Amino acid sequence: MQEGKLLTFVKSLATLLETNPSEALIFSQGGKLLENLIREDDWLPHEFCKPHPQYYQQYLLYADPLDRFSVVSFVWGPGQKTPLHNHTVWGMIGQLRGQERSSNYYQQADGSYAADESFVCTPGQVASVSPNTHDIHIVENALHDQTSISIHVYGGNIGRIQRAVFDPATGVEKLFISGYANTVTPNLWNTTPNPV
Ligand code: FE
């Protein structure tokens, strides 16, 4: 029986992290693993593809029991976007469906945040965030007429980490813990095809 793609990814990433890799190695080798996962859009169960009419959704797909990493599907309805936020841990974002625009922000001398580089991810592409380089951004669905979905991988249990949102104009920081939209996670050992 063929192993499911999400299980293959989780096993390969856990094996990589066993070697205590540098962040650069996580992004290069882990990024390739994520590219393999998102190369085909035929494995994400439809329960974890559902948009909410008002809010973007964060569905936990898998969390490492030792909190070394988590895998989350982000589902964006048309026009939905995040506030300006950070992560505090490394993160990789693989575009599965649709298009997302990520805009990095940097704090200015007066405390406010200004947008710098901005890029649009299309299916198959992987982007990254890191507290060592660029950790503060806004992400939005770049499509106004359809749902976009990306698979995020973080160097911790992202739904349980205390992090921050920022008012771009004033720089005022507010702490938050995002949690997850789902109460149950996918069965990684299920090999029945899921219609998308
Ligand atoms: Fe983010």
GROMACS .gro file of C-alpha atoms and ligand atoms in nm:
model
  197
    1MET     CA    1   0.000   0.000   0.000
    2GLN     CA    2   0.139   0.341  -0.095
    3GLU     CA    3   0.223   0.576   0.191
    4GLY     CA    4   0.026   0.900   0.205
    5LYS     CA    5   0.205   1.221   0.104
    6LEU     CA    6   0.150   1.399   0.434
    7LEU     CA    7   0.290   1.102   0.629
    8THR     CA    8   0.595   1.090   0.399
    9PHE     CA    9   0.652   1.462   0.458
   10VAL     CA   10   0.616   1.443   0.837
   11LYS     CA   11   0.851   1.144   0.860
   12SER     CA   12   1.113   1.306   0.634
   13LEU     CA   13   1.104   1.636   0.822
   14ALA     CA   14   1.126   1.463   1.161
   15THR     CA   15   1.426   1.266   1.032
   16LEU     CA   16   1.591   1.588   0.910
   17LEU     CA   17   1.533   1.764   1.244
   18GLU     CA   18   1.692   1.467   1.427
   19THR     CA   19   2.025   1.586   1.284
   20ASN     CA   20   1.994   1.930   1.454
   21PRO     CA   21   2.029   2.112   1.121
   22SER     CA   22   2.104   2.483   1.085
   23GLU     CA   23   1.818   2.707   0.981
   24ALA     CA   24   1.977   2.735   0.635
   25LEU     CA   25   1.968   2.358   0.602
   26ILE     CA   26   1.606   2.344   0.722
   27PHE     CA   27   1.512   2.594   0.452
   28SER     CA   28   1.707   2.418   0.175
   29GLN     CA   29   1.639   2.051   0.256
   30GLY     CA   30   1.309   2.099   0.440
   31GLY     CA   31   1.202   2.336   0.160
   32LYS     CA   32   1.255   2.057  -0.093
   33LEU     CA   33   1.044   1.822   0.120
   34LEU     CA   34   0.767   2.084   0.127
   35GLU     CA   35   0.797   2.132  -0.251
   36ASN     CA   36   0.745   1.759  -0.292
   37LEU     CA   37   0.440   1.771  -0.066
   38ILE     CA   38   0.269   2.052  -0.258
   39ARG     CA   39   0.372   1.939  -0.607
   40GLU     CA   40   0.036   1.769  -0.647
   41ASP     CA   41  -0.289   1.901  -0.506
   42ASP     CA   42  -0.460   1.568  -0.447
   43TRP     CA   43  -0.396   1.478  -0.083
   44LEU     CA   44  -0.544   1.742   0.149
   45PRO     CA   45  -0.875   1.611   0.292
   46HIS     CA   46  -1.159   1.846   0.207
   47GLU     CA   47  -1.233   1.910   0.578
   48PHE     CA   48  -0.909   2.110   0.585
   49CYS     CA   49  -0.982   2.309   0.270
   50LYS     CA   50  -1.297   2.485   0.392
   51PRO     CA   51  -1.295   2.865   0.392
   52HIS     CA   52  -1.487   3.066   0.654
   53PRO     CA   53  -1.703   3.351   0.522
   54GLN     CA   54  -1.528   3.605   0.746
   55TYR     CA   55  -1.190   3.478   0.865
   56TYR     CA   56  -0.896   3.295   0.716
   57GLN     CA   57  -0.869   2.948   0.869
   58GLN     CA   58  -0.574   2.769   1.026
   59TYR     CA   59  -0.624   2.391   1.034
   60LEU     CA   60  -0.367   2.189   1.224
   61LEU     CA   61  -0.260   1.892   1.008
   62TYR     CA   62   0.013   1.759   1.235
   63ALA     CA   63   0.205   1.871   1.544
   64ASP     CA   64   0.527   1.706   1.654
   65PRO     CA   65   0.479   1.572   2.011
   66LEU     CA   66   0.810   1.736   2.109
   67ASP     CA   67   0.698   2.072   1.964
   68ARG     CA   68   0.983   2.076   1.711
   69PHE     CA   69   0.746   2.153   1.424
   70SER     CA   70   0.384   2.182   1.315
   71VAL     CA   71   0.208   2.160   0.978
   72VAL     CA   72  -0.097   2.377   0.913
   73SER     CA   73  -0.326   2.440   0.616
   74PHE     CA   74  -0.417   2.807   0.580
   75VAL     CA   75  -0.739   2.863   0.388
   76TRP     CA   76  -0.821   3.210   0.260
   77GLY     CA   77  -1.156   3.318   0.126
   78PRO     CA   78  -1.159   3.592  -0.140
   79GLY     CA   79  -1.007   3.916  -0.007
   80GLN     CA   80  -0.911   3.777   0.336
   81LYS     CA   81  -0.584   3.890   0.496
   82THR     CA   82  -0.389   3.867   0.819
   83PRO     CA   83  -0.307   4.158   1.045
   84LEU     CA   84   0.063   4.257   1.063
   85HIS     CA   85   0.215   3.973   1.269
   86ASN     CA   86   0.530   3.784   1.363
   87HIS     CA   87   0.603   3.413   1.421
   88THR     CA   88   0.909   3.394   1.655
   89VAL     CA   89   1.014   3.061   1.495
   90TRP     CA   90   1.126   2.962   1.144
   91GLY     CA   91   0.847   2.903   0.896
   92MET     CA   92   0.802   2.774   0.541
   93ILE     CA   93   0.496   2.846   0.331
   94GLY     CA   94   0.411   2.621   0.037
   95GLN     CA   95   0.139   2.735  -0.202
   96LEU     CA   96  -0.107   2.456  -0.277
   97ARG     CA   97  -0.397   2.630  -0.448
   98GLY     CA   98  -0.472   2.984  -0.566
   99GLN     CA   99  -0.231   3.273  -0.498
  100GLU     CA  100  -0.117   3.459  -0.189
  101ARG     CA  101   0.065   3.788  -0.151
  102SER     CA  102   0.312   3.821   0.134
  103SER     CA  103   0.446   4.168   0.222
  104ASN     CA  104   0.739   4.203   0.459
  105TYR     CA  105   0.737   4.500   0.697
  106TYR     CA  106   1.025   4.665   0.880
  107GLN     CA  107   1.017   4.894   1.182
  108GLN     CA  108   1.111   5.254   1.115
  109ALA     CA  109   1.292   5.505   1.338
  110ASP     CA  110   0.958   5.647   1.458
  111GLY     CA  111   0.834   5.301   1.563
  112SER     CA  112   0.589   5.253   1.277
  113TYR     CA  113   0.615   4.966   1.027
  114ALA     CA  114   0.660   5.016   0.653
  115ALA     CA  115   0.614   4.758   0.377
  116ASP     CA  116   0.922   4.658   0.184
  117GLU     CA  117   0.941   4.359  -0.047
  118SER     CA  118   0.619   4.192  -0.150
  119PHE     CA  119   0.575   3.879  -0.357
  120VAL     CA  120   0.296   3.658  -0.488
  121CYS     CA  121   0.322   3.281  -0.441
  122THR     CA  122   0.167   3.051  -0.700
  123PRO     CA  123   0.107   2.674  -0.666
  124GLY     CA  124   0.431   2.481  -0.616
  125GLN     CA  125   0.628   2.775  -0.471
  126VAL     CA  126   0.778   2.782  -0.120
  127ALA     CA  127   0.852   3.100   0.079
  128SER     CA  128   0.997   3.144   0.428
  129VAL     CA  129   0.990   3.358   0.742
  130SER     CA  130   1.249   3.374   1.018
  131PRO     CA  131   1.310   3.581   1.331
  132ASN     CA  132   1.673   3.600   1.213
  133THR     CA  133   1.589   3.783   0.890
  134HIS     CA  134   1.227   3.871   0.804
  135ASP     CA  135   0.965   3.768   1.058
  136ILE     CA  136   0.699   4.040   1.032
  137HIS     CA  137   0.454   4.039   0.744
  138ILE     CA  138   0.099   4.060   0.616
  139VAL     CA  139  -0.036   3.775   0.404
  140GLU     CA  140  -0.346   3.802   0.190
  141ASN     CA  141  -0.537   3.609  -0.070
  142ALA     CA  142  -0.420   3.762  -0.397
  143LEU     CA  143  -0.737   3.636  -0.569
  144HIS     CA  144  -1.067   3.815  -0.530
  145ASP     CA  145  -1.290   3.544  -0.669
  146GLN     CA  146  -1.160   3.217  -0.525
  147THR     CA  147  -1.016   3.037  -0.224
  148SER     CA  148  -0.639   3.011  -0.181
  149ILE     CA  149  -0.471   2.744   0.030
  150SER     CA  150  -0.113   2.719   0.154
  151ILE     CA  151   0.064   2.460   0.367
  152HIS     CA  152   0.269   2.617   0.647
  153VAL     CA  153   0.543   2.446   0.843
  154TYR     CA  154   0.684   2.608   1.156
  155GLY     CA  155   0.968   2.534   1.394
  156GLY     CA  156   0.731   2.495   1.689
  157ASN     CA  157   0.363   2.441   1.763
  158ILE     CA  158   0.254   2.767   1.600
  159GLY     CA  159  -0.103   2.759   1.736
  160ARG     CA  160   0.027   2.752   2.092
  161ILE     CA  161   0.314   2.999   2.070
  162GLN     CA  162   0.267   3.346   2.216
  163ARG     CA  163   0.349   3.597   1.944
  164ALA     CA  164   0.241   3.945   1.838
  165VAL     CA  165   0.032   4.153   1.604
  166PHE     CA  166   0.137   4.513   1.536
  167ASP     CA  167  -0.042   4.834   1.450
  168PRO     CA  168   0.155   4.941   1.141
  169ALA     CA  169   0.096   5.312   1.205
  170THR     CA  170   0.208   5.324   1.569
  171GLY     CA  171   0.410   5.003   1.608
  172VAL     CA  172   0.204   4.912   1.915
  173GLU     CA  173   0.236   4.541   1.980
  174LYS     CA  174  -0.041   4.311   2.106
  175LEU     CA  175   0.037   3.956   2.220
  176PHE     CA  176  -0.181   3.669   2.097
  177ILE     CA  177  -0.198   3.289   2.068
  178SER     CA  178  -0.368   3.185   1.744
  179GLY     CA  179  -0.496   2.836   1.825
  180TYR     CA  180  -0.642   2.625   1.543
  181ALA     CA  181  -0.982   2.613   1.370
  182ASN     CA  182  -1.015   2.233   1.391
  183THR     CA  183  -1.075   1.997   1.683
  184VAL     CA  184  -0.961   1.680   1.501
  185THR     CA  185  -0.657   1.622   1.281
  186PRO     CA  186  -0.619   1.416   0.961
  187ASN     CA  187  -0.556   1.042   0.970
  188LEU     CA  188  -0.208   1.025   0.817
  189TRP     CA  189  -0.249   0.652   0.758
  190ASN     CA  190  -0.569   0.680   0.556
  191THR     CA  191  -0.507   0.577   0.196
  192THR     CA  192  -0.860   0.625   0.063
  193PRO     CA  193  -0.844   0.900  -0.199
  194ASN     CA  194  -1.000   1.228  -0.095
  195PRO     CA  195  -1.196   1.420  -0.356
  196VAL     CA  196  -1.088   1.784  -0.368
  197FE      FE  197   0.267   3.467   0.880
   0.00000   0.00000   0.00000
